[in-house]
Amino acid sequence: MKASWSGRFGLSLLLVLGLFVSAGAGTSVAVASKKKAKKPATTRTKKKTPSPKASTTSTVVVASVAGTSLLPTATIATAVPATVPATVPGLASTIVWAVCGEYDCATVNVPLDYSAPAGPQIGIALQRRRAVGPNPVGSVLINPGGPSGSGIDFLTNRPKLFSPPAREKYHVIGFDPRGVGQSAPLSCASTRDRSARTSKDYVDAVRDACYNRQPDLVKAITTANTARDMEQIRIALGEPKLNYLGVSYGTYLGMVYADLFPDRVGRFMIDSAVDPSLRAIELTAGQYGVYEARVVDFLGRCSRSRTCTFGPNSLQRYDALLKQLETQPIRANGLTVDRASMESITFAMIRAGLETTLARFLSEFERNNASSVPELQRIFNSALPNINDLVNDADGDGMYFQVACAEGFHPSASLDSPEQKLAVLTANAPRFVASAAGIANSKACVFWGQQNDSRPQPTAKPGLPPLLFFGSINDNVTPATWTKRAASQWPGSVYVQVSGAAHGVMSNNACANEVGSIFLLSGSLPDPAVCSTP
């Protein structure tokens, strides 16, 4: 049986979500998974977190979380108390750091259930890049998003995050959120086969491996509880205010913290924001609108160019090609390129800067010429992210499904009918019809047992200091309009926009990194146009 390219490449757009981790400009494709795509071989390889030299990394011990019976869906509550006690019984008041290679590492104990703070505890793993100067003034906590992104990995992979003066004065601390990595991971070790990521069998396997075996941990995994864990980290650090950088879903996490602990907010940088007010299908539709704009922009430039091999009349020819591939897919090298896969291939190659090659492929496919399929295969095997294996490890899937489905981020969390979803998506992106159909019919959250199309709405409280927002004009993961709207909901805050398509602006734009660093050092908000190009 021949494999279909839609199974390989179409997957990148079948279940696009409204929450992602920072993956860098031009290397990630908005995809069905919650985490970043693996990077091409030319990029930096993720370093493994070194083991501590000391046998004990902190004064606390991680309590085991047991559970064998499935907790009924109706009892999975995300509500927690509006406030958390300044101290929680049994927790250490200070952090004892151990040396872990070039970093320090530690663990902070937090309640599993904040409504019962004296009950079982779990450990939240921290990794610190020490301030290089002799007189550090504090720390800044970072989160890359996900929701199951590892802050420890983020710290390791971003050595130049913040300017040298800021790194001289501030410790930078990454943490693994509850359910992730080294922080009471919601283990899904038996679900490493992702060949059918959108199928009921796959989600059922994740649910069985994670949800059914650790129900107490599952129900305790919420954005609000992770925000409360951040407060316990602040308390353990002994710092009066929390300084924070959150990217993508991490922006929502930061806004929830600011809502719950407004008097503890220090210098908050909100980078490539999720708009909390949007419903699940609206998040996906917003992303699709950006995809559509990028494709139309490419085709317009191609049509006007004398050298583009797919011009003139590129837009009309592309629409005709998509229609042609519905009934006459390209077959070569044991693979098939149909409409769904062509939608994904087009967007992925535009994001990767391979427009000249893409134009040649399109002109060949238009003539039913399949000679470039082997080259296309080589590109996706080497030069682009492997979008058939999108997560760093299997153990994040359960935590991802729980937050995405219980808090209304995954499109299948929407209660709208498939017809209603398809209408919204195709209105925003008529050139992604096949991909939209896959999204509209997805039942991933139904299979998981959570389908909640809402989430806590963080709001600015009196006395909250202004936040600093960053976004890029062509961000394909969290569109710039989301960040603008989010910034407008926090009085006094400033939105700084940069050119390009970076997701995770401070990690990918020198101006933004410098502006954020100045804000961290001085608390001074910049002019909104500080990083604008003439």
Coordinates of C-alpha atoms in Angstrom, one line a residue:
M1 CA 0.0 0.0 0.0
K2 CA 1.4 3.4 -1.0
A3 CA 2.0 6.0 1.7
S4 CA 0.3 9.4 1.3
W5 CA 2.2 12.6 1.7
S6 CA -0.9 13.9 3.5
G7 CA -0.2 11.4 6.3
R8 CA 3.3 12.9 6.6
F9 CA 2.9 16.5 5.8
G10 CA -0.8 17.1 6.0
L11 CA -0.6 16.3 9.7
S12 CA 1.1 19.6 10.3
L13 CA -2.2 21.4 9.6
L14 CA -4.8 18.9 10.5
L15 CA -5.0 19.8 14.2
V16 CA -3.4 23.1 14.6
L17 CA -3.6 24.4 18.1
G18 CA -3.7 27.8 19.8
L19 CA -0.8 27.1 22.1
F20 CA 2.8 26.4 21.2
V21 CA 6.3 26.7 22.5
S22 CA 8.9 29.1 21.2
A23 CA 10.7 27.4 18.3
G24 CA 12.5 30.2 16.5
A25 CA 11.8 32.0 13.3
G26 CA 11.7 29.9 10.2
T27 CA 12.1 26.5 11.8
S28 CA 8.8 25.5 13.3
V29 CA 5.5 24.6 11.7
A30 CA 2.3 25.1 13.5
V31 CA 1.3 21.6 14.1
A32 CA -0.9 19.1 15.8
S33 CA 1.4 18.6 18.7
K34 CA 1.8 20.9 21.6
K35 CA 5.5 21.3 21.4
K36 CA 8.0 22.5 19.0
A37 CA 9.1 20.7 15.9
K38 CA 12.5 19.2 15.9
K39 CA 15.0 21.5 14.4
P40 CA 17.1 20.9 11.2
A41 CA 20.5 19.3 11.7
T42 CA 22.2 22.7 11.2
T43 CA 20.7 24.1 14.4
R44 CA 21.9 23.7 17.9
T45 CA 21.3 20.3 19.4
K46 CA 19.5 20.5 22.7
K47 CA 21.8 19.9 25.6
K48 CA 21.0 17.3 28.2
T49 CA 20.5 18.6 31.7
P50 CA 23.6 17.6 33.7
S51 CA 23.2 15.6 36.8
P52 CA 23.9 17.4 40.1
K53 CA 27.3 17.0 41.7
A54 CA 25.7 17.0 45.1
S55 CA 23.6 14.1 46.1
T56 CA 20.8 16.3 47.4
T57 CA 19.6 19.2 45.3
S58 CA 17.3 20.8 47.8
T59 CA 15.8 20.6 51.3
V60 CA 12.6 19.0 50.0
V61 CA 11.6 15.5 48.9
V62 CA 9.2 14.8 46.0
A63 CA 6.2 12.9 47.2
S64 CA 4.9 10.1 45.0
V65 CA 1.5 10.5 43.4
A66 CA -0.4 7.3 43.1
G67 CA -3.6 6.4 41.4
T68 CA -5.0 3.5 39.6
S69 CA -8.7 4.1 39.0
L70 CA -10.1 6.4 36.4
L71 CA -11.6 9.5 37.8
P72 CA -14.9 10.4 36.2
T73 CA -14.7 13.4 33.9
A74 CA -17.3 15.3 36.0
T75 CA -14.9 15.4 38.9
I76 CA -12.0 16.9 37.0
A77 CA -12.2 20.4 38.4
T78 CA -9.9 23.2 37.4
A79 CA -11.1 25.7 40.0
V80 CA -8.8 26.4 42.9
P81 CA -8.8 29.0 45.7
A82 CA -8.4 32.6 44.6
T83 CA -5.4 33.0 46.8
V84 CA -2.6 30.8 48.1
P85 CA -1.3 31.1 51.7
A86 CA 2.0 32.9 52.0
T87 CA 3.5 29.7 53.3
V88 CA 2.3 26.2 52.8
P89 CA 2.8 23.7 55.7
G90 CA 5.8 21.4 55.1
L91 CA 7.5 23.5 52.4
A92 CA 11.0 24.8 52.6
S93 CA 11.2 28.5 52.9
T94 CA 14.5 28.8 51.0
I95 CA 16.1 27.0 48.1
V96 CA 19.3 25.0 48.4
W97 CA 21.1 25.0 45.0
A98 CA 23.4 22.2 43.8
V99 CA 25.9 22.5 41.0
C100 CA 24.7 20.8 37.8
G101 CA 27.5 21.3 35.3
E102 CA 27.5 25.0 34.2
Y103 CA 24.1 25.5 36.0
D104 CA 22.6 25.2 39.4
C105 CA 19.7 23.0 40.1
A106 CA 17.1 22.6 42.9
T107 CA 13.6 21.4 43.6
V108 CA 10.8 23.3 45.3
N109 CA 8.0 21.3 46.9
V110 CA 4.4 22.5 46.2
P111 CA 1.0 21.1 47.1
L112 CA -0.5 18.6 44.6
D113 CA -3.9 20.1 45.4
Y114 CA -4.0 23.8 46.5
S115 CA -7.4 23.4 48.1
A116 CA -5.7 21.0 50.5
P117 CA -2.3 22.6 51.0
A118 CA -1.3 20.2 53.8
G119 CA -1.9 17.2 51.6
P120 CA 0.5 15.4 49.2
Q121 CA 3.3 17.4 47.6
I122 CA 5.1 17.2 44.3
G123 CA 8.5 18.6 43.4
I124 CA 9.0 21.4 40.8
A125 CA 12.5 21.2 39.2
L126 CA 14.5 24.4 38.7
Q127 CA 17.6 25.1 36.8
R128 CA 19.5 28.4 37.2
R129 CA 22.0 30.2 35.1
R130 CA 23.8 32.3 37.7
A131 CA 24.3 36.0 37.3
V132 CA 27.8 36.6 36.0
G133 CA 28.4 39.7 38.1
P134 CA 29.5 39.9 41.7
N135 CA 26.4 41.7 43.0
P136 CA 23.2 40.1 41.5
V137 CA 20.0 41.9 42.3
G138 CA 17.5 39.2 41.7
S139 CA 16.1 36.5 39.4
V140 CA 13.9 36.2 36.3
L141 CA 11.7 33.1 35.8
I142 CA 11.2 31.9 32.2
N143 CA 8.6 29.6 30.5
P144 CA 8.6 28.7 26.8
G145 CA 4.9 27.7 26.5
G146 CA 3.5 24.5 25.3
P147 CA 1.7 24.1 27.8
S148 CA 4.2 21.2 28.3
G149 CA 7.3 23.0 27.3
S150 CA 10.3 22.6 29.6
G151 CA 11.7 25.8 31.0
I152 CA 14.9 23.9 31.8
D153 CA 15.4 23.0 28.2
F154 CA 14.5 26.6 27.2
L155 CA 17.2 27.9 29.5
T156 CA 19.8 25.5 28.1
N157 CA 18.9 26.3 24.5
R158 CA 18.9 30.1 24.9
P159 CA 22.3 31.1 26.3
K160 CA 22.0 34.6 24.9
L161 CA 18.6 35.3 26.2
F162 CA 18.8 38.8 27.8
S163 CA 21.7 41.1 27.2
P164 CA 25.1 40.8 28.9
P165 CA 24.3 43.6 31.4
A166 CA 21.1 41.9 32.4
R167 CA 22.8 38.5 32.7
E168 CA 25.4 40.2 34.9
K169 CA 22.7 41.3 37.4
Y170 CA 20.0 38.7 37.2
H171 CA 19.9 34.9 37.7
V172 CA 17.8 33.3 34.9
I173 CA 15.7 30.4 36.1
G174 CA 13.9 27.8 34.0
F175 CA 11.4 25.4 35.6
D176 CA 9.6 22.3 34.4
P177 CA 5.8 22.9 35.0
R178 CA 4.0 20.2 37.0
G179 CA 3.5 17.1 34.8
V180 CA 6.5 17.9 32.6
G181 CA 10.1 16.7 32.5
Q182 CA 11.5 16.5 36.0
S183 CA 8.5 17.9 37.8
A184 CA 6.2 15.0 38.7
P185 CA 5.9 14.0 35.0
L186 CA 2.6 12.7 33.8
S187 CA 4.2 9.6 32.3
C188 CA 3.0 8.3 29.0
A189 CA 5.9 6.0 28.4
S190 CA 3.7 3.3 26.6
T191 CA 2.5 5.7 23.9
R192 CA 5.6 6.4 21.9
D193 CA 4.0 5.3 18.6
R194 CA 2.7 8.5 17.0
S195 CA 2.0 7.2 13.5
A196 CA -1.7 7.9 14.0
R197 CA -1.6 11.0 16.1
T198 CA -5.2 12.1 15.2
S199 CA -6.8 8.7 15.8
K200 CA -8.9 7.6 18.7
D201 CA -6.5 4.7 19.3
Y202 CA -3.7 7.1 19.9
V203 CA -5.6 9.4 22.3
D204 CA -7.0 6.4 24.1
A205 CA -3.5 5.0 24.6
V206 CA -2.3 8.3 26.1
R207 CA -5.4 8.4 28.3
D208 CA -4.8 4.9 29.5
A209 CA -1.1 5.4 30.2
C210 CA -1.5 8.8 31.9
Y211 CA -5.0 9.7 32.9
N212 CA -6.1 6.2 34.2
R213 CA -2.9 5.5 36.1
Q214 CA -2.4 8.9 37.8
P215 CA -5.9 10.5 38.1
D216 CA -4.9 12.7 41.1
L217 CA -2.1 14.2 39.2
V218 CA -4.2 14.7 36.1
K219 CA -6.9 16.6 37.8
A220 CA -4.3 18.8 39.5
I221 CA -2.7 19.9 36.2
T222 CA -4.2 23.3 35.4
T223 CA -2.8 26.7 34.3
A224 CA -3.9 28.2 37.6
N225 CA -2.1 25.5 39.6
T226 CA 1.1 26.1 37.6
A227 CA 0.8 29.8 38.3
R228 CA 0.5 29.0 42.0
D229 CA 3.6 26.9 41.7
M230 CA 5.4 30.0 40.4
E231 CA 4.3 31.8 43.5
Q232 CA 5.8 29.1 45.7
I233 CA 9.0 29.4 43.7
R234 CA 9.0 33.2 44.4
I235 CA 8.5 32.5 48.1
A236 CA 11.3 30.0 48.2
L237 CA 13.6 32.4 46.4
G238 CA 12.9 35.0 49.0
E239 CA 12.2 37.7 46.5
P240 CA 9.4 40.3 47.1
K241 CA 8.3 40.3 43.5
L242 CA 8.4 37.8 40.6
N243 CA 10.1 38.8 37.4
Y244 CA 9.0 36.7 34.5
L245 CA 9.4 36.1 30.7
G246 CA 6.6 33.9 29.2
V247 CA 6.4 32.9 25.5
S248 CA 3.3 31.7 23.6
Y249 CA 1.2 29.7 26.1
G250 CA 3.6 30.9 28.7
T251 CA 2.1 34.4 28.2
Y252 CA -1.3 33.1 29.3
L253 CA 0.4 31.4 32.3
G254 CA 2.0 34.8 33.2
M255 CA -1.3 36.7 32.8
V256 CA -3.0 34.1 35.1
Y257 CA -0.3 34.7 37.7
A258 CA -0.7 38.4 37.4
D259 CA -4.5 38.0 37.9
L260 CA -4.0 35.8 41.0
F261 CA -1.1 37.7 42.6
P262 CA -1.2 41.3 41.4
D263 CA 0.8 42.6 44.3
R264 CA 3.6 40.1 43.6
V265 CA 4.1 41.1 39.9
G266 CA 7.5 42.5 39.2
R267 CA 8.9 43.0 35.6
F268 CA 6.7 40.8 33.3
M269 CA 7.6 40.3 29.7
I270 CA 4.8 38.7 27.6
D271 CA 6.2 37.5 24.3
S272 CA 4.1 36.3 21.4
A273 CA 0.8 36.2 23.4
V274 CA -2.2 34.0 23.3
D275 CA -5.4 36.0 23.4
P276 CA -7.3 34.5 26.4
S277 CA -10.7 35.8 25.2
L278 CA -10.8 33.6 22.1
R279 CA -12.6 30.3 22.0
A280 CA -10.8 27.2 20.8
I281 CA -12.0 27.3 17.2
E282 CA -11.3 31.0 17.0
L283 CA -7.7 30.4 18.1
T284 CA -7.3 28.0 15.2
A285 CA -9.1 30.2 12.7
G286 CA -6.8 33.1 13.7
Q287 CA -3.7 31.0 12.9
Y288 CA -5.2 29.9 9.6
G289 CA -5.9 33.5 8.6
V290 CA -2.1 34.1 9.0
Y291 CA -1.3 31.0 6.9
E292 CA -3.6 32.2 4.2
A293 CA -2.0 35.6 4.1
R294 CA 1.5 34.2 3.9
V295 CA 0.5 32.0 0.9
V296 CA -1.3 34.8 -0.9
D297 CA 1.6 37.1 -0.3
F298 CA 4.1 34.6 -1.8
L299 CA 1.9 34.0 -4.8
G300 CA 1.4 37.7 -5.4
R301 CA 5.1 38.3 -5.4
C302 CA 5.7 35.3 -7.6
S303 CA 3.1 36.6 -10.1
R304 CA 4.9 40.0 -10.3
S305 CA 8.4 38.6 -10.6
R306 CA 10.0 38.0 -14.0
T307 CA 12.1 35.1 -12.6
C308 CA 9.5 33.2 -10.5
T309 CA 8.8 29.9 -12.3
F310 CA 5.2 29.7 -11.2
G311 CA 4.2 33.1 -12.6
P312 CA 2.4 35.0 -13.9
N313 CA -1.2 34.5 -12.6
S314 CA 0.2 32.6 -9.7
L315 CA -2.8 32.8 -7.4
Q316 CA -5.2 31.5 -10.1
R317 CA -2.8 28.8 -11.1
Y318 CA -2.3 27.7 -7.5
D319 CA -6.1 27.4 -6.9
A320 CA -6.4 25.4 -10.0
L321 CA -3.5 23.1 -8.9
L322 CA -5.2 22.4 -5.5
K323 CA -8.4 21.5 -7.3
Q324 CA -6.5 19.3 -9.7
L325 CA -4.8 17.4 -6.9
E326 CA -8.1 16.5 -5.4
T327 CA -8.7 14.1 -8.2
Q328 CA -5.3 13.7 -9.8
P329 CA -2.7 13.5 -7.0
I330 CA 1.0 13.3 -7.9
R331 CA 2.4 9.8 -7.3
A332 CA 6.1 9.0 -7.3
N333 CA 8.8 7.2 -5.3
G334 CA 6.1 5.2 -3.5
L335 CA 4.4 8.4 -2.2
T336 CA 1.4 10.6 -3.0
V337 CA 1.0 14.3 -3.0
D338 CA -2.7 15.2 -2.8
R339 CA -4.4 18.5 -1.9
A340 CA -4.1 18.1 1.8
S341 CA -0.4 17.5 1.6
M342 CA 0.1 20.3 -0.9
E343 CA -1.4 22.8 1.5
S344 CA 1.0 21.7 4.2
I345 CA 4.0 21.6 1.9
T346 CA 3.4 25.1 0.6
F347 CA 3.2 26.7 4.0
A348 CA 6.1 24.8 5.4
M349 CA 8.4 25.7 2.5
I350 CA 7.4 29.4 2.6
R351 CA 8.2 29.4 6.4
A352 CA 11.5 27.8 5.7
G353 CA 12.5 30.4 3.1
L354 CA 12.4 27.9 0.2
E355 CA 10.1 29.9 -2.1
T356 CA 12.2 29.5 -5.2
T357 CA 12.3 25.8 -4.9
L358 CA 8.6 25.7 -4.0
A359 CA 7.7 27.7 -7.2
R360 CA 9.6 25.1 -9.3
F361 CA 7.7 22.3 -7.6
L362 CA 4.4 23.9 -8.2
S363 CA 5.1 24.5 -11.9
E364 CA 6.1 20.8 -12.3
F365 CA 3.1 19.5 -10.3
E366 CA 0.8 21.7 -12.5
R367 CA 2.0 19.7 -15.5
N368 CA 1.6 16.4 -13.5
N369 CA 5.4 16.1 -13.5
A370 CA 6.4 14.0 -10.5
S371 CA 10.2 14.2 -11.0
S372 CA 10.7 16.5 -8.1
V373 CA 9.0 14.3 -5.5
P374 CA 12.3 12.6 -4.4
E375 CA 13.9 16.1 -3.9
L376 CA 10.9 17.2 -1.9
Q377 CA 11.3 14.1 0.2
R378 CA 15.0 14.9 0.9
I379 CA 14.1 18.4 1.9
F380 CA 11.6 17.3 4.4
N381 CA 13.9 14.6 5.7
S382 CA 16.9 16.9 6.2
A383 CA 16.3 20.6 5.8
L384 CA 12.9 21.0 7.4
P385 CA 11.6 19.9 10.8
N386 CA 10.4 16.3 10.9
I387 CA 6.8 17.1 11.4
N388 CA 5.9 13.5 11.9
D389 CA 7.6 13.4 15.3
L390 CA 6.8 16.7 16.9
V391 CA 7.4 16.3 20.6
N392 CA 10.7 16.1 22.5
D393 CA 9.5 13.1 24.5
A394 CA 6.3 11.0 24.9
D395 CA 5.8 12.0 28.5
G396 CA 4.4 15.4 27.7
D397 CA 1.4 14.3 25.7
G398 CA -0.9 13.5 28.6
M399 CA -0.2 16.9 30.3
Y400 CA -0.8 18.6 27.0
F401 CA -4.1 16.9 26.3
Q402 CA -5.3 17.7 29.8
V403 CA -4.7 21.4 29.6
A404 CA -5.6 21.8 25.9
C405 CA -8.9 20.0 26.3
A406 CA -9.9 21.1 29.8
E407 CA -9.1 24.8 29.2
G408 CA -10.3 25.2 25.6
F409 CA -7.2 25.5 23.5
H410 CA -7.4 22.4 21.3
P411 CA -9.9 23.0 18.4
S412 CA -11.7 19.7 19.2
A413 CA -12.5 21.2 22.6
S414 CA -15.0 23.4 20.8
L415 CA -18.6 22.4 21.2
D416 CA -19.5 23.7 17.7
S417 CA -20.6 21.2 15.1
P418 CA -18.1 20.1 12.4
E419 CA -20.1 22.2 9.9
Q420 CA -19.8 25.3 12.1
K421 CA -16.1 24.8 12.6
L422 CA -15.4 24.2 8.9
A423 CA -17.3 27.4 8.0
V424 CA -15.2 29.5 10.4
L425 CA -12.0 28.0 9.2
T426 CA -12.6 28.2 5.5
A427 CA -13.9 31.8 5.9
N428 CA -10.4 32.7 7.2
A429 CA -8.4 30.4 4.9
P430 CA -10.1 29.2 1.7
R431 CA -6.8 27.7 0.5
F432 CA -6.6 25.3 3.4
V433 CA -9.9 23.5 2.9
A434 CA -8.6 19.9 3.2
S435 CA -6.7 20.8 6.4
A436 CA -9.7 22.6 7.8
A437 CA -11.9 19.5 7.2
G438 CA -9.5 17.4 9.3
I439 CA -9.7 19.9 12.2
A440 CA -13.4 20.3 11.9
N441 CA -13.9 16.5 12.4
S442 CA -11.3 15.9 15.0
K443 CA -12.6 14.4 18.2
A444 CA -9.3 14.3 20.2
C445 CA -10.7 16.0 23.2
V446 CA -13.9 13.9 23.1
F447 CA -11.7 10.8 23.2
W448 CA -9.6 12.3 26.0
G449 CA -12.8 12.9 28.0
Q450 CA -12.5 16.6 28.3
Q451 CA -14.3 19.1 26.1
N452 CA -14.4 22.5 27.7
D453 CA -14.3 25.5 25.4
S454 CA -13.4 28.1 28.0
R455 CA -10.6 29.0 30.3
P456 CA -10.1 31.4 33.2
Q457 CA -10.0 35.0 32.0
P458 CA -7.2 36.9 33.7
T459 CA -7.9 40.6 34.2
A460 CA -5.8 43.5 35.5
K461 CA -6.3 44.2 39.2
P462 CA -5.9 47.7 40.8
G463 CA -2.3 48.5 41.5
L464 CA -0.9 46.0 39.0
P465 CA 2.2 47.3 37.3
P466 CA 2.2 47.6 33.5
L467 CA 3.5 44.6 31.5
L468 CA 5.8 44.6 28.5
F469 CA 4.4 42.8 25.4
F470 CA 6.3 41.6 22.3
G471 CA 5.1 40.3 19.0
S472 CA 6.2 40.0 15.4
I473 CA 4.1 41.2 12.5
N474 CA 4.0 37.8 10.7
D475 CA 4.0 35.4 13.6
N476 CA 2.2 32.3 12.3
V477 CA 1.8 30.7 15.7
T478 CA 0.3 33.4 17.8
P479 CA -0.8 36.2 15.4
A480 CA 0.2 39.8 16.1
T481 CA -3.4 40.7 16.5
W482 CA -3.6 38.4 19.6
T483 CA -0.7 40.1 21.3
K484 CA -2.1 43.5 20.5
R485 CA -5.5 42.7 22.0
A486 CA -4.0 41.0 25.0
A487 CA -1.8 44.1 25.7
S488 CA -4.8 46.4 25.4
Q489 CA -6.5 44.6 28.3
W490 CA -3.7 45.5 30.7
P491 CA -3.8 49.2 31.5
G492 CA -0.5 51.0 31.0
S493 CA 1.2 48.2 29.3
V494 CA 3.3 48.6 26.1
Y495 CA 3.3 46.5 23.0
V496 CA 6.5 46.4 21.0
Q497 CA 6.2 44.9 17.5
V498 CA 9.1 43.7 15.3
S499 CA 9.2 42.8 11.7
G500 CA 9.5 39.2 10.5
A501 CA 7.8 36.0 11.6
A502 CA 9.6 35.1 14.8
H503 CA 7.6 33.2 17.4
G504 CA 9.4 34.1 20.6
V505 CA 10.6 37.6 19.8
M506 CA 13.1 38.1 22.5
S507 CA 14.9 34.8 21.5
N508 CA 15.1 35.8 17.8
N509 CA 15.3 39.6 17.6
A510 CA 18.3 41.6 18.9
C511 CA 16.3 44.8 19.4
A512 CA 13.6 43.1 21.4
N513 CA 16.2 41.2 23.5
E514 CA 17.9 44.5 24.3
V515 CA 14.6 46.3 25.1
G516 CA 13.4 43.5 27.4
S517 CA 16.7 43.5 29.1
I518 CA 16.6 47.2 29.8
F519 CA 13.1 46.8 31.2
L520 CA 14.3 44.0 33.5
L521 CA 17.2 46.1 34.7
S522 CA 15.4 49.4 35.1
G523 CA 11.7 48.8 35.0
S524 CA 11.4 51.5 32.3
L525 CA 8.9 50.8 29.6
P526 CA 10.1 51.6 26.0
D527 CA 8.5 53.6 23.3
P528 CA 6.2 51.2 21.4
A529 CA 8.0 52.0 18.1
V530 CA 11.4 51.3 19.5
C531 CA 12.0 48.2 17.3
S532 CA 10.1 49.3 14.3
T533 CA 11.9 49.4 11.0
P534 CA 11.7 52.5 8.9

